[in-house]
Every structure is written in structure tokens, then in C-alpha cells.
PDB file of C-alpha atoms and ligand atoms in Angstrom:
ATOM      1  CA  MET A   3       3.893  40.052 -28.477  1.00  0.00           C
ATOM      2  CA  PRO A   4       4.680  40.251 -24.745  1.00  0.00           C
ATOM      3  CA  THR A   5       1.939  38.301 -23.001  1.00  0.00           C
ATOM      4  CA  ASP A   6       3.322  38.860 -19.496  1.00  0.00           C
ATOM      5  CA  ARG A   7       2.287  42.510 -19.630  1.00  0.00           C
ATOM      6  CA  PHE A   8      -1.034  43.977 -18.582  1.00  0.00           C
ATOM      7  CA  SER A   9      -3.503  45.728 -20.876  1.00  0.00           C
ATOM      8  CA  LEU A  10      -6.211  48.160 -19.829  1.00  0.00           C
ATOM      9  CA  MET A  11      -8.999  50.056 -21.611  1.00  0.00           C
ATOM     10  CA  VAL A  12     -11.607  52.513 -20.373  1.00  0.00           C
ATOM     11  CA  HIS A  13     -14.473  54.360 -22.032  1.00  0.00           C
ATOM     12  CA  GLY A  14     -16.603  57.348 -21.149  1.00  0.00           C
ATOM     13  CA  GLY A  15     -19.504  56.875 -23.546  1.00  0.00           C
ATOM     14  CA  ALA A  16     -20.316  56.990 -27.243  1.00  0.00           C
ATOM     15  CA  GLY A  17     -21.978  59.683 -29.332  1.00  0.00           C
ATOM     16  CA  ALA A  18     -21.234  62.523 -31.737  1.00  0.00           C
ATOM     17  CA  LEU A  19     -19.130  64.701 -29.437  1.00  0.00           C
ATOM     18  CA  ASP A  20     -18.818  67.200 -32.297  1.00  0.00           C
ATOM     19  CA  ASN A  21     -19.618  70.189 -30.159  1.00  0.00           C
ATOM     20  CA  VAL A  22     -16.696  69.769 -27.856  1.00  0.00           C
ATOM     21  CA  LYS A  23     -14.137  68.460 -30.282  1.00  0.00           C
ATOM     22  CA  ASP A  24     -11.756  71.362 -29.948  1.00  0.00           C
ATOM     23  CA  ASP A  25     -12.581  73.026 -26.690  1.00  0.00           C
ATOM     24  CA  ARG A  26     -11.535  72.767 -23.109  1.00  0.00           C
ATOM     25  CA  THR A  27     -14.320  70.367 -22.240  1.00  0.00           C
ATOM     26  CA  ALA A  28     -12.867  67.738 -24.546  1.00  0.00           C
ATOM     27  CA  VAL A  29      -9.498  68.134 -22.872  1.00  0.00           C
ATOM     28  CA  ARG A  30     -11.131  67.588 -19.482  1.00  0.00           C
ATOM     29  CA  TYR A  31     -12.690  64.312 -20.597  1.00  0.00           C
ATOM     30  CA  LEU A  32      -9.460  63.042 -22.095  1.00  0.00           C
ATOM     31  CA  GLU A  33      -7.472  64.151 -19.073  1.00  0.00           C
ATOM     32  CA  SER A  34      -9.854  62.345 -16.772  1.00  0.00           C
ATOM     33  CA  LEU A  35      -9.485  59.103 -18.749  1.00  0.00           C
ATOM     34  CA  ARG A  36      -5.709  59.507 -18.753  1.00  0.00           C
ATOM     35  CA  ILE A  37      -5.570  59.897 -14.970  1.00  0.00           C
ATOM     36  CA  VAL A  38      -7.701  56.781 -14.525  1.00  0.00           C
ATOM     37  CA  LEU A  39      -5.543  54.804 -16.951  1.00  0.00           C
ATOM     38  CA  GLU A  40      -2.364  55.873 -15.126  1.00  0.00           C
ATOM     39  CA  HIS A  41      -3.911  54.794 -11.852  1.00  0.00           C
ATOM     40  CA  GLY A  42      -4.760  51.453 -13.450  1.00  0.00           C
ATOM     41  CA  ARG A  43      -1.217  51.173 -14.783  1.00  0.00           C
ATOM     42  CA  ALA A  44       0.210  51.700 -11.310  1.00  0.00           C
ATOM     43  CA  ILE A  45      -1.835  48.947  -9.720  1.00  0.00           C
ATOM     44  CA  LEU A  46      -1.661  46.445 -12.594  1.00  0.00           C
ATOM     45  CA  SER A  47       2.111  46.782 -12.883  1.00  0.00           C
ATOM     46  CA  ARG A  48       2.339  46.055  -9.148  1.00  0.00           C
ATOM     47  CA  GLY A  49       0.465  42.803  -9.795  1.00  0.00           C
ATOM     48  CA  ALA A  50      -3.178  43.753  -9.131  1.00  0.00           C
ATOM     49  CA  SER A  51      -5.737  41.379 -10.628  1.00  0.00           C
ATOM     50  CA  ALA A  52      -7.824  42.365 -13.634  1.00  0.00           C
ATOM     51  CA  ILE A  53     -10.988  42.375 -11.505  1.00  0.00           C
ATOM     52  CA  GLU A  54      -9.390  44.737  -8.980  1.00  0.00           C
ATOM     53  CA  ALA A  55      -8.230  47.003 -11.796  1.00  0.00           C
ATOM     54  CA  VAL A  56     -11.619  47.285 -13.509  1.00  0.00           C
ATOM     55  CA  GLU A  57     -13.393  47.898 -10.205  1.00  0.00           C
ATOM     56  CA  THR A  58     -10.898  50.618  -9.281  1.00  0.00           C
ATOM     57  CA  CYS A  59     -10.962  52.327 -12.679  1.00  0.00           C
ATOM     58  CA  ALA A  60     -14.756  52.196 -12.907  1.00  0.00           C
ATOM     59  CA  SER A  61     -15.052  53.608  -9.359  1.00  0.00           C
ATOM     60  CA  LEU A  62     -12.772  56.522 -10.236  1.00  0.00           C
ATOM     61  CA  LEU A  63     -14.909  57.288 -13.287  1.00  0.00           C
ATOM     62  CA  GLU A  64     -18.070  57.059 -11.169  1.00  0.00           C
ATOM     63  CA  ASP A  65     -16.526  59.650  -8.854  1.00  0.00           C
ATOM     64  CA  ASP A  66     -16.041  62.108 -11.725  1.00  0.00           C
ATOM     65  CA  PRO A  67     -19.226  64.141 -12.362  1.00  0.00           C
ATOM     66  CA  LEU A  68     -18.234  64.514 -16.017  1.00  0.00           C
ATOM     67  CA  PHE A  69     -19.495  61.019 -16.719  1.00  0.00           C
ATOM     68  CA  ASN A  70     -22.950  59.470 -16.669  1.00  0.00           C
ATOM     69  CA  ALA A  71     -22.332  57.093 -13.770  1.00  0.00           C
ATOM     70  CA  GLY A  72     -22.153  57.454 -10.005  1.00  0.00           C
ATOM     71  CA  CYS A  73     -22.323  61.135  -9.038  1.00  0.00           C
ATOM     72  CA  GLY A  74     -22.762  62.282 -12.673  1.00  0.00           C
ATOM     73  CA  SER A  75     -25.713  60.011 -13.429  1.00  0.00           C
ATOM     74  CA  VAL A  76     -28.495  61.315 -15.669  1.00  0.00           C
ATOM     75  CA  LEU A  77     -32.066  61.638 -14.384  1.00  0.00           C
ATOM     76  CA  ASN A  78     -35.149  59.538 -15.118  1.00  0.00           C
ATOM     77  CA  GLU A  79     -38.659  60.803 -15.967  1.00  0.00           C
ATOM     78  CA  LEU A  80     -39.303  61.654 -12.316  1.00  0.00           C
ATOM     79  CA  GLY A  81     -36.054  63.570 -11.949  1.00  0.00           C
ATOM     80  CA  ARG A  82     -34.493  60.769  -9.932  1.00  0.00           C
ATOM     81  CA  VAL A  83     -31.255  58.868 -10.301  1.00  0.00           C
ATOM     82  CA  GLU A  84     -31.562  55.129 -10.970  1.00  0.00           C
ATOM     83  CA  MET A  85     -28.213  53.485 -11.664  1.00  0.00           C
ATOM     84  CA  ASP A  86     -27.139  50.153 -13.136  1.00  0.00           C
ATOM     85  CA  ALA A  87     -23.738  48.435 -12.974  1.00  0.00           C
ATOM     86  CA  GLY A  88     -22.199  45.082 -13.778  1.00  0.00           C
ATOM     87  CA  ILE A  89     -18.825  43.414 -13.263  1.00  0.00           C
ATOM     88  CA  MET A  90     -17.442  40.085 -14.471  1.00  0.00           C
ATOM     89  CA  ASP A  91     -14.355  38.007 -13.767  1.00  0.00           C
ATOM     90  CA  GLY A  92     -13.025  36.091 -16.765  1.00  0.00           C
ATOM     91  CA  ARG A  93     -11.305  33.482 -14.595  1.00  0.00           C
ATOM     92  CA  ASP A  94     -14.467  31.653 -13.648  1.00  0.00           C
ATOM     93  CA  LEU A  95     -17.311  33.680 -15.215  1.00  0.00           C
ATOM     94  CA  ALA A  96     -18.225  35.006 -11.773  1.00  0.00           C
ATOM     95  CA  ALA A  97     -20.456  38.033 -12.228  1.00  0.00           C
ATOM     96  CA  GLY A  98     -22.324  40.593 -10.163  1.00  0.00           C
ATOM     97  CA  ALA A  99     -24.813  43.281 -11.118  1.00  0.00           C
ATOM     98  CA  VAL A 100     -27.169  45.842  -9.629  1.00  0.00           C
ATOM     99  CA  ALA A 101     -30.028  47.679 -11.338  1.00  0.00           C
ATOM    100  CA  GLY A 102     -32.339  50.566 -10.500  1.00  0.00           C
ATOM    101  CA  ILE A 103     -30.381  51.669  -7.449  1.00  0.00           C
ATOM    102  CA  SER A 104     -30.101  55.116  -5.865  1.00  0.00           C
ATOM    103  CA  ASN A 105     -27.944  56.863  -3.277  1.00  0.00           C
ATOM    104  CA  ILE A 106     -24.956  54.583  -3.812  1.00  0.00           C
ATOM    105  CA  ALA A 107     -21.806  56.479  -4.767  1.00  0.00           C
ATOM    106  CA  ASN A 108     -20.127  53.497  -6.423  1.00  0.00           C
ATOM    107  CA  PRO A 109     -22.608  51.043  -7.957  1.00  0.00           C
ATOM    108  CA  VAL A 110     -19.737  49.018  -9.431  1.00  0.00           C
ATOM    109  CA  GLN A 111     -18.520  48.247  -5.905  1.00  0.00           C
ATOM    110  CA  LEU A 112     -21.981  47.057  -4.936  1.00  0.00           C
ATOM    111  CA  ALA A 113     -22.012  44.852  -8.057  1.00  0.00           C
ATOM    112  CA  ARG A 114     -18.683  43.393  -6.908  1.00  0.00           C
ATOM    113  CA  LEU A 115     -20.178  42.699  -3.475  1.00  0.00           C
ATOM    114  CA  VAL A 116     -23.106  40.901  -5.133  1.00  0.00           C
ATOM    115  CA  MET A 117     -20.575  38.824  -7.061  1.00  0.00           C
ATOM    116  CA  ASP A 118     -18.411  37.981  -4.059  1.00  0.00           C
ATOM    117  CA  GLY A 119     -20.862  38.063  -1.172  1.00  0.00           C
ATOM    118  CA  SER A 120     -24.195  36.730  -2.379  1.00  0.00           C
ATOM    119  CA  GLU A 121     -25.272  33.585  -4.119  1.00  0.00           C
ATOM    120  CA  HIS A 122     -26.846  35.697  -6.882  1.00  0.00           C
ATOM    121  CA  VAL A 123     -25.720  37.497 -10.010  1.00  0.00           C
ATOM    122  CA  MET A 124     -28.131  40.444 -10.008  1.00  0.00           C
ATOM    123  CA  LEU A 125     -30.019  42.409  -7.378  1.00  0.00           C
ATOM    124  CA  ILE A 126     -32.411  45.227  -8.218  1.00  0.00           C
ATOM    125  CA  GLY A 127     -34.060  48.207  -6.541  1.00  0.00           C
ATOM    126  CA  GLU A 128     -35.061  47.777  -2.928  1.00  0.00           C
ATOM    127  CA  GLY A 129     -33.411  44.361  -2.626  1.00  0.00           C
ATOM    128  CA  ALA A 130     -30.115  45.742  -3.881  1.00  0.00           C
ATOM    129  CA  MET A 131     -30.379  48.641  -1.439  1.00  0.00           C
ATOM    130  CA  ARG A 132     -31.070  46.288   1.460  1.00  0.00           C
ATOM    131  CA  PHE A 133     -28.079  44.224   0.432  1.00  0.00           C
ATOM    132  CA  ALA A 134     -25.987  47.427   0.399  1.00  0.00           C
ATOM    133  CA  GLU A 135     -27.160  48.171   3.931  1.00  0.00           C
ATOM    134  CA  HIS A 136     -26.342  44.620   4.973  1.00  0.00           C
ATOM    135  CA  CYS A 137     -22.822  45.066   3.519  1.00  0.00           C
ATOM    136  CA  LYS A 138     -22.485  48.429   5.348  1.00  0.00           C
ATOM    137  CA  VAL A 139     -22.095  50.360   2.121  1.00  0.00           C
ATOM    138  CA  PRO A 140     -22.554  54.046   3.011  1.00  0.00           C
ATOM    139  CA  PHE A 141     -25.505  55.854   1.412  1.00  0.00           C
ATOM    140  CA  ALA A 142     -24.874  59.151  -0.373  1.00  0.00           C
ATOM    141  CA  PRO A 143     -27.450  61.981  -0.057  1.00  0.00           C
ATOM    142  CA  ASP A 144     -29.613  63.037  -3.050  1.00  0.00           C
ATOM    143  CA  HIS A 145     -27.707  66.287  -3.514  1.00  0.00           C
ATOM    144  CA  TYR A 146     -24.556  64.291  -4.261  1.00  0.00           C
ATOM    145  CA  PHE A 147     -26.207  63.256  -7.545  1.00  0.00           C
ATOM    146  CA  LEU A 148     -28.582  66.093  -8.469  1.00  0.00           C
ATOM    147  CA  THR A 149     -26.412  68.585 -10.311  1.00  0.00           C
ATOM    148  CA  PRO A 150     -27.883  71.680 -12.041  1.00  0.00           C
ATOM    149  CA  GLU A 151     -26.568  70.346 -15.378  1.00  0.00           C
ATOM    150  CA  ARG A 152     -28.469  67.094 -15.030  1.00  0.00           C
ATOM    151  CA  ILE A 153     -31.691  68.910 -14.101  1.00  0.00           C
ATOM    152  CA  ALA A 154     -31.345  71.182 -17.167  1.00  0.00           C
ATOM    153  CA  GLN A 155     -30.639  68.171 -19.364  1.00  0.00           C
ATOM    154  CA  LEU A 156     -33.793  66.425 -18.151  1.00  0.00           C
ATOM    155  CA  ASP A 157     -35.842  69.574 -18.790  1.00  0.00           C
ATOM    156  CA  GLN A 158     -34.593  69.608 -22.380  1.00  0.00           C
ATOM    157  CA  ALA A 159     -35.458  65.966 -22.898  1.00  0.00           C
ATOM    158  CA  ARG A 160     -38.929  66.468 -21.372  1.00  0.00           C
ATOM    159  CA  LEU A 161     -39.587  69.380 -23.708  1.00  0.00           C
ATOM    160  CA  LYS A 162     -38.846  67.069 -26.601  1.00  0.00           C
ATOM    161  CA  HIS A 163     -40.882  64.222 -25.113  1.00  0.00           C
ATOM    162  CA  ARG A 164     -38.077  61.808 -25.634  1.00  0.00           C
ATOM    163  CA  ILE A 165     -35.375  59.812 -24.015  1.00  0.00           C
ATOM    164  CA  MET A 166     -31.793  60.380 -25.027  1.00  0.00           C
ATOM    165  CA  LEU A 167     -28.265  59.228 -24.476  1.00  0.00           C
ATOM    166  CA  ASP A 168     -26.222  61.425 -22.204  1.00  0.00           C
ATOM    167  CA  HIS A 169     -24.209  62.412 -25.287  1.00  0.00           C
ATOM    168  CA  ASP A 170     -26.957  62.182 -27.882  1.00  0.00           C
ATOM    169  CA  GLU A 171     -25.912  63.083 -31.370  1.00  0.00           C
ATOM    170  CA  ALA A 172     -29.131  63.822 -33.157  1.00  0.00           C
ATOM    171  CA  ASP A 173     -29.698  67.512 -32.459  1.00  0.00           C
ATOM    172  CA  GLU A 174     -28.966  70.633 -30.494  1.00  0.00           C
ATOM    173  CA  LEU A 175     -29.511  68.752 -27.247  1.00  0.00           C
ATOM    174  CA  ALA A 176     -25.956  67.576 -27.689  1.00  0.00           C
ATOM    175  CA  GLU A 177     -24.770  71.124 -27.079  1.00  0.00           C
ATOM    176  CA  SER A 178     -25.206  70.930 -23.354  1.00  0.00           C
ATOM    177  CA  GLN A 179     -24.283  67.310 -22.982  1.00  0.00           C
ATOM    178  CA  LYS A 180     -21.829  65.558 -20.861  1.00  0.00           C
ATOM    179  CA  TYR A 181     -20.586  62.238 -22.093  1.00  0.00           C
ATOM    180  CA  GLY A 182     -21.814  58.933 -21.043  1.00  0.00           C
ATOM    181  CA  THR A 183     -21.680  55.686 -19.358  1.00  0.00           C
ATOM    182  CA  ILE A 184     -18.334  54.419 -18.197  1.00  0.00           C
ATOM    183  CA  GLY A 185     -16.563  51.098 -18.504  1.00  0.00           C
ATOM    184  CA  ALA A 186     -13.236  49.356 -18.007  1.00  0.00           C
ATOM    185  CA  VAL A 187     -11.718  46.115 -19.287  1.00  0.00           C
ATOM    186  CA  ALA A 188      -8.375  44.665 -18.255  1.00  0.00           C
ATOM    187  CA  ARG A 189      -5.967  41.807 -18.713  1.00  0.00           C
ATOM    188  CA  ASP A 190      -3.594  41.395 -15.785  1.00  0.00           C
ATOM    189  CA  VAL A 191       0.002  40.156 -15.898  1.00  0.00           C
ATOM    190  CA  THR A 192      -1.113  36.586 -15.287  1.00  0.00           C
ATOM    191  CA  GLY A 193      -3.480  36.661 -18.255  1.00  0.00           C
ATOM    192  CA  ASN A 194      -6.790  37.012 -16.416  1.00  0.00           C
ATOM    193  CA  LEU A 195      -9.500  39.160 -17.973  1.00  0.00           C
ATOM    194  CA  ALA A 196     -12.244  41.250 -16.332  1.00  0.00           C
ATOM    195  CA  ALA A 197     -14.848  43.844 -17.331  1.00  0.00           C
ATOM    196  CA  ALA A 198     -16.985  46.440 -15.550  1.00  0.00           C
ATOM    197  CA  THR A 199     -19.653  48.891 -16.768  1.00  0.00           C
ATOM    198  CA  SER A 200     -21.646  51.489 -14.828  1.00  0.00           C
ATOM    199  CA  THR A 201     -24.312  54.013 -15.830  1.00  0.00           C
ATOM    200  CA  GLY A 202     -27.144  56.319 -14.897  1.00  0.00           C
ATOM    201  CA  GLY A 203     -28.862  55.049 -18.060  1.00  0.00           C
ATOM    202  CA  VAL A 204     -30.563  57.319 -20.584  1.00  0.00           C
ATOM    203  CA  VAL A 205     -32.032  60.737 -19.854  1.00  0.00           C
ATOM    204  CA  ASN A 206     -35.790  60.847 -19.100  1.00  0.00           C
ATOM    205  CA  LYS A 207     -36.034  57.035 -19.031  1.00  0.00           C
ATOM    206  CA  ARG A 208     -39.119  55.469 -17.526  1.00  0.00           C
ATOM    207  CA  LEU A 209     -39.088  54.673 -13.837  1.00  0.00           C
ATOM    208  CA  GLY A 210     -37.816  51.122 -13.542  1.00  0.00           C
ATOM    209  CA  ARG A 211     -36.148  50.997 -16.940  1.00  0.00           C
ATOM    210  CA  VAL A 212     -33.023  48.857 -16.935  1.00  0.00           C
ATOM    211  CA  GLY A 213     -30.541  49.051 -19.794  1.00  0.00           C
ATOM    212  CA  ASP A 214     -27.792  46.777 -21.075  1.00  0.00           C
ATOM    213  CA  THR A 215     -25.130  47.863 -18.579  1.00  0.00           C
ATOM    214  CA  PRO A 216     -25.870  45.350 -15.787  1.00  0.00           C
ATOM    215  CA  ILE A 217     -26.979  42.561 -18.136  1.00  0.00           C
ATOM    216  CA  ILE A 218     -24.212  39.995 -18.311  1.00  0.00           C
ATOM    217  CA  GLY A 219     -23.512  39.376 -21.998  1.00  0.00           C
ATOM    218  CA  ALA A 220     -25.102  42.648 -23.150  1.00  0.00           C
ATOM    219  CA  GLY A 221     -23.254  45.594 -21.544  1.00  0.00           C
ATOM    220  CA  VAL A 222     -20.481  43.634 -19.855  1.00  0.00           C
ATOM    221  CA  TYR A 223     -18.743  40.302 -20.356  1.00  0.00           C
ATOM    222  CA  ALA A 224     -15.409  38.626 -19.600  1.00  0.00           C
ATOM    223  CA  ASP A 225     -14.069  35.148 -20.264  1.00  0.00           C
ATOM    224  CA  ASN A 226     -10.359  34.319 -20.071  1.00  0.00           C
ATOM    225  CA  GLU A 227     -10.717  32.076 -23.108  1.00  0.00           C
ATOM    226  CA  THR A 228     -11.935  34.880 -25.372  1.00  0.00           C
ATOM    227  CA  CYS A 229     -12.083  38.514 -24.290  1.00  0.00           C
ATOM    228  CA  ALA A 230     -13.392  41.204 -21.940  1.00  0.00           C
ATOM    229  CA  VAL A 231     -15.997  43.661 -23.267  1.00  0.00           C
ATOM    230  CA  SER A 232     -17.681  46.812 -21.955  1.00  0.00           C
ATOM    231  CA  ALA A 233     -20.400  48.527 -24.007  1.00  0.00           C
ATOM    232  CA  THR A 234     -21.986  51.963 -24.185  1.00  0.00           C
ATOM    233  CA  GLY A 235     -24.894  53.269 -26.227  1.00  0.00           C
ATOM    234  CA  PHE A 236     -28.639  52.697 -26.474  1.00  0.00           C
ATOM    235  CA  GLY A 237     -29.076  49.812 -24.101  1.00  0.00           C
ATOM    236  CA  GLU A 238     -32.140  48.410 -25.811  1.00  0.00           C
ATOM    237  CA  ASP A 239     -30.073  47.833 -28.992  1.00  0.00           C
ATOM    238  CA  PHE A 240     -27.356  46.105 -26.993  1.00  0.00           C
ATOM    239  CA  MET A 241     -29.743  43.892 -25.059  1.00  0.00           C
ATOM    240  CA  ARG A 242     -31.468  42.635 -28.175  1.00  0.00           C
ATOM    241  CA  THR A 243     -28.161  41.714 -29.791  1.00  0.00           C
ATOM    242  CA  VAL A 244     -26.512  40.473 -26.544  1.00  0.00           C
ATOM    243  CA  ILE A 245     -23.598  42.374 -27.952  1.00  0.00           C
ATOM    244  CA  ALA A 246     -20.810  41.694 -25.447  1.00  0.00           C
ATOM    245  CA  LYS A 247     -21.350  37.922 -25.554  1.00  0.00           C
ATOM    246  CA  THR A 248     -21.780  38.036 -29.324  1.00  0.00           C
ATOM    247  CA  ILE A 249     -18.316  39.571 -29.598  1.00  0.00           C
ATOM    248  CA  ALA A 250     -16.881  36.881 -27.305  1.00  0.00           C
ATOM    249  CA  ASP A 251     -18.612  34.227 -29.424  1.00  0.00           C
ATOM    250  CA  VAL A 252     -17.024  35.609 -32.589  1.00  0.00           C
ATOM    251  CA  LEU A 253     -13.622  34.940 -31.026  1.00  0.00           C
ATOM    252  CA  ASP A 254     -14.678  31.578 -29.668  1.00  0.00           C
ATOM    253  CA  PHE A 255     -16.235  30.171 -32.816  1.00  0.00           C
ATOM    254  CA  LYS A 256     -14.398  32.021 -35.587  1.00  0.00           C
ATOM    255  CA  GLY A 257     -11.063  32.950 -34.037  1.00  0.00           C
ATOM    256  CA  GLY A 258      -9.363  36.253 -34.835  1.00  0.00           C
ATOM    257  CA  ASP A 259      -8.439  38.989 -32.399  1.00  0.00           C
ATOM    258  CA  ALA A 260      -9.972  41.894 -30.481  1.00  0.00           C
ATOM    259  CA  HIS A 261      -9.992  44.062 -33.617  1.00  0.00           C
ATOM    260  CA  SER A 262     -11.781  41.627 -35.908  1.00  0.00           C
ATOM    261  CA  ALA A 263     -14.239  40.673 -33.149  1.00  0.00           C
ATOM    262  CA  ALA A 264     -15.076  44.324 -32.341  1.00  0.00           C
ATOM    263  CA  ASP A 265     -15.566  45.026 -36.071  1.00  0.00           C
ATOM    264  CA  GLU A 266     -17.797  42.017 -36.547  1.00  0.00           C
ATOM    265  CA  GLY A 267     -19.764  42.888 -33.440  1.00  0.00           C
ATOM    266  CA  MET A 268     -20.406  46.412 -34.688  1.00  0.00           C
ATOM    267  CA  SER A 269     -21.465  45.160 -38.154  1.00  0.00           C
ATOM    268  CA  TYR A 270     -23.879  42.769 -36.482  1.00  0.00           C
ATOM    269  CA  LEU A 271     -25.264  45.520 -34.230  1.00  0.00           C
ATOM    270  CA  LYS A 272     -25.856  47.764 -37.241  1.00  0.00           C
ATOM    271  CA  ARG A 273     -27.262  45.085 -39.503  1.00  0.00           C
ATOM    272  CA  LYS A 274     -29.648  43.559 -36.990  1.00  0.00           C
ATOM    273  CA  VAL A 275     -31.027  46.570 -35.104  1.00  0.00           C
ATOM    274  CA  ALA A 276     -29.303  49.678 -36.545  1.00  0.00           C
ATOM    275  CA  GLY A 277     -27.758  49.862 -33.074  1.00  0.00           C
ATOM    276  CA  ARG A 278     -26.102  53.021 -31.778  1.00  0.00           C
ATOM    277  CA  GLY A 279     -23.095  52.850 -29.505  1.00  0.00           C
ATOM    278  CA  GLY A 280     -19.724  51.235 -29.067  1.00  0.00           C
ATOM    279  CA  VAL A 281     -17.548  48.730 -27.237  1.00  0.00           C
ATOM    280  CA  ILE A 282     -14.058  48.352 -25.854  1.00  0.00           C
ATOM    281  CA  VAL A 283     -12.495  44.896 -26.120  1.00  0.00           C
ATOM    282  CA  ILE A 284      -9.337  43.249 -24.791  1.00  0.00           C
ATOM    283  CA  ASP A 285      -8.659  39.761 -26.078  1.00  0.00           C
ATOM    284  CA  ARG A 286      -6.884  36.979 -24.220  1.00  0.00           C
ATOM    285  CA  ASP A 287      -3.535  38.044 -25.702  1.00  0.00           C
ATOM    286  CA  GLY A 288      -3.976  41.573 -24.416  1.00  0.00           C
ATOM    287  CA  ARG A 289      -4.779  43.234 -27.750  1.00  0.00           C
ATOM    288  CA  CYS A 290      -6.954  46.310 -27.318  1.00  0.00           C
ATOM    289  CA  ALA A 291      -9.705  47.318 -29.757  1.00  0.00           C
ATOM    290  CA  ALA A 292     -12.587  49.765 -29.890  1.00  0.00           C
ATOM    291  CA  GLY A 293     -15.593  49.705 -32.198  1.00  0.00           C
ATOM    292  CA  PHE A 294     -18.497  52.119 -32.476  1.00  0.00           C
ATOM    293  CA  THR A 295     -21.390  52.865 -34.786  1.00  0.00           C
ATOM    294  CA  THR A 296     -21.788  56.423 -33.447  1.00  0.00           C
ATOM    295  CA  LYS A 297     -19.533  59.150 -34.765  1.00  0.00           C
ATOM    296  CA  ARG A 298     -17.278  58.903 -31.767  1.00  0.00           C
ATOM    297  CA  MET A 299     -16.614  57.156 -28.512  1.00  0.00           C
ATOM    298  CA  ILE A 300     -14.457  58.607 -25.780  1.00  0.00           C
ATOM    299  CA  HIS A 301     -11.968  55.920 -24.784  1.00  0.00           C
ATOM    300  CA  GLY A 302      -8.363  55.188 -23.925  1.00  0.00           C
ATOM    301  CA  TRP A 303      -6.023  52.252 -23.526  1.00  0.00           C
ATOM    302  CA  ILE A 304      -2.654  50.895 -22.502  1.00  0.00           C
ATOM    303  CA  ALA A 305      -1.738  47.859 -24.633  1.00  0.00           C
ATOM    304  CA  HIS A 306       0.830  45.428 -23.218  1.00  0.00           C
ATOM    305  CA  GLY A 307       2.076  47.941 -20.667  1.00  0.00           C
ATOM    306  CA  GLY A 308       2.926  50.449 -23.438  1.00  0.00           C
ATOM    307  CA  GLU A 309       2.032  54.116 -23.832  1.00  0.00           C
ATOM    308  CA  THR A 310      -1.269  55.593 -22.709  1.00  0.00           C
ATOM    309  CA  VAL A 311      -3.498  56.599 -25.617  1.00  0.00           C
ATOM    310  CA  CYS A 312      -6.791  58.527 -25.284  1.00  0.00           C
ATOM    311  CA  ARG A 313      -9.198  59.199 -28.164  1.00  0.00           C
ATOM    312  CA  PHE A 314     -12.642  60.447 -28.941  1.00  0.00           C
TER     313      PHE A 314
HETATM  314  N1  LIG B  11     -25.988  51.828 -22.267  1.00  0.00           N
HETATM  315  C1  LIG B  11     -26.542  52.762 -21.328  1.00  0.00           C
HETATM  316  C2  LIG B  11     -28.001  52.429 -21.130  1.00  0.00           C
HETATM  317  O1  LIG B  11     -28.698  52.167 -22.078  1.00  0.00           O
HETATM  318  C3  LIG B  11     -26.413  54.201 -21.749  1.00  0.00           C
HETATM  319  C4  LIG B  11     -25.045  54.659 -22.236  1.00  0.00           C
HETATM  320  O2  LIG B  11     -24.214  53.838 -22.601  1.00  0.00           O
HETATM  321  O3  LIG B  11     -24.777  55.883 -22.263  1.00  0.00           O
HETATM  322  O4  LIG B  11     -28.452  52.486 -20.016  1.00  0.00           O
END
């Protein structure tokens, strides 16, 4: 297996996705992932680092209103956007995260700034926003985030008195859904791993709710000695199982590869908490694997610099 080649994976959320299986919407999601993967290919093959690649790919997905991150973020119980993001560098376990932030077009970039430019791993709410100001990150206006689709989606969730994934699978709510949270994992040509995840969370969530996405070891994790992981699904399930780190631990303590670790991680998630969602995993040899307990997960990959594959 060529180990001097890069590998890259991205996801756009997990769920049923039955309603869009054959229509134009599905093509749009897959096309969007493909464009992002090709962009990642271009920079990784020119020698970009894994951390640069995951930040770039996650930012591009945040800029696409199709996904539940950045400008496409879902709304909380008050009809506001509160976003979470995390990023991790497998070289030295450096990590950065932000939670409960608003008016930032690319939360993953702010997470990277926390990693590189503060002595902390996570900043939340007002503190994160002040840090953004300090770093001269431009603020985006409310209307950049508040799309008619997201308002309608929140109204549906409120009617049902429930929270839901952006791409919930349980009922007719799925009809009008867009798909979810985004993430990227990469192995660069020098063998370094990195992971990034970004989300608007779950629809109609309580004010102040933080999910798995920015929690290092739950929604995002990278360690050059094992693997890089990005997760999507019901965050509470992923936090309680510390799923991303659990998958890395499978590789560390039991050996195997990205495929066996993703499978074991998903069995654990199901067995322990009947967890709903999925993960993308790249191991230290650049093998790419996806695992999910939902019916589907929209994702794509380039293994060892090979062809681009997108699935849901
Ligand atoms: N994991 C995200 C959260 O719970 C949601 C998602 O993946 O769609 O905030």
C-alpha cells in the first residue's frame, strides 16, 4: 500500500436520506462533496498539511447552505443559530474548539485560531466571540444564517415539541430536511493526520446546548499513532460514549485498521446507548472507512490519492 500518498474523507451528516435518494437534491449533495474532495486533492497533492486540508474542506462545507454548519446551520429553540466546531492535529494532539457561537461564517477557522493562538482548547459563547474580535475575524450578519428553510424546519420541530437531527429519519419531518453536520479527516503525504467537525447542532435544541462536535474525543479526534475521526449524529449519544477516542483506542489497544475500528466503534455505540449516527475514519496508513448506525450517511473519500468516491 502506498504510504507516501494522501488520503481524505468528508461527511455531510447521517440519517435516513430515503426521501432524496433518487432526486436532484441527492445529486446536489454528492456533487458538493465531490467538489470539496477535489479541492482537498489539489492542495494535499501539492504538499499541504493534513490540518490545512481539513480546515479548508470543512470551511468549504460550512460555506454551502446545503449542510448544517456555517451558513446552513439549524436553529435553536429561540430561532437563533448557535454553532459548535472542533479541530485536532494528530502530530502533537493540539486541538481547538468553539461552542455556542453566532455570526461567525467559519467556526472551524475560529477553532483553529483557538488551537494556534490561545493557550486553551475550547472557548464558548461570549468569550469565543470576544476572541474572534481580538483575532479580527469578520462577523457575518444574522440574515446570512437565517434561511426560510431553516425557519420552516424549526416550526415543524416546535409543532412536534421535539428536537431533531437536521436529517432526522423517524418521520415525515425528514421530507423537508437538509442533511447535517459536516466533517473532514485527512492524512497528508508525510503521514500526519488531522480531523475537523462543524455543526449548527440539532433543530430546536435548548439555548446553550452543546453537542459532541467540539468535544475532543467525542465528535473529533486525531492522533498520528492511530487515526483521525469525525462524527455526526445525536451528539448526546456520542458524548456519553466518547466515540471518536473510543475508536482511536480500539486501534491503539487492539490493533486492526480503520475498517475494523469503525465497525467496533459503531457496535459499541449501539450496544451501550443505542446511539444514532456515524463516523469517518482514516488510519495511520491512510485507509479510509465509514461506519454508521443510521440508514445512511452522506460521505466521500479519496484513499491513497486514488479515485474520488461519494456515497450516501
Ligand atoms: N452531532 C451534532 C450535534 O449533536 C449533530 C449532527 O451531527 O447532525 O450537535
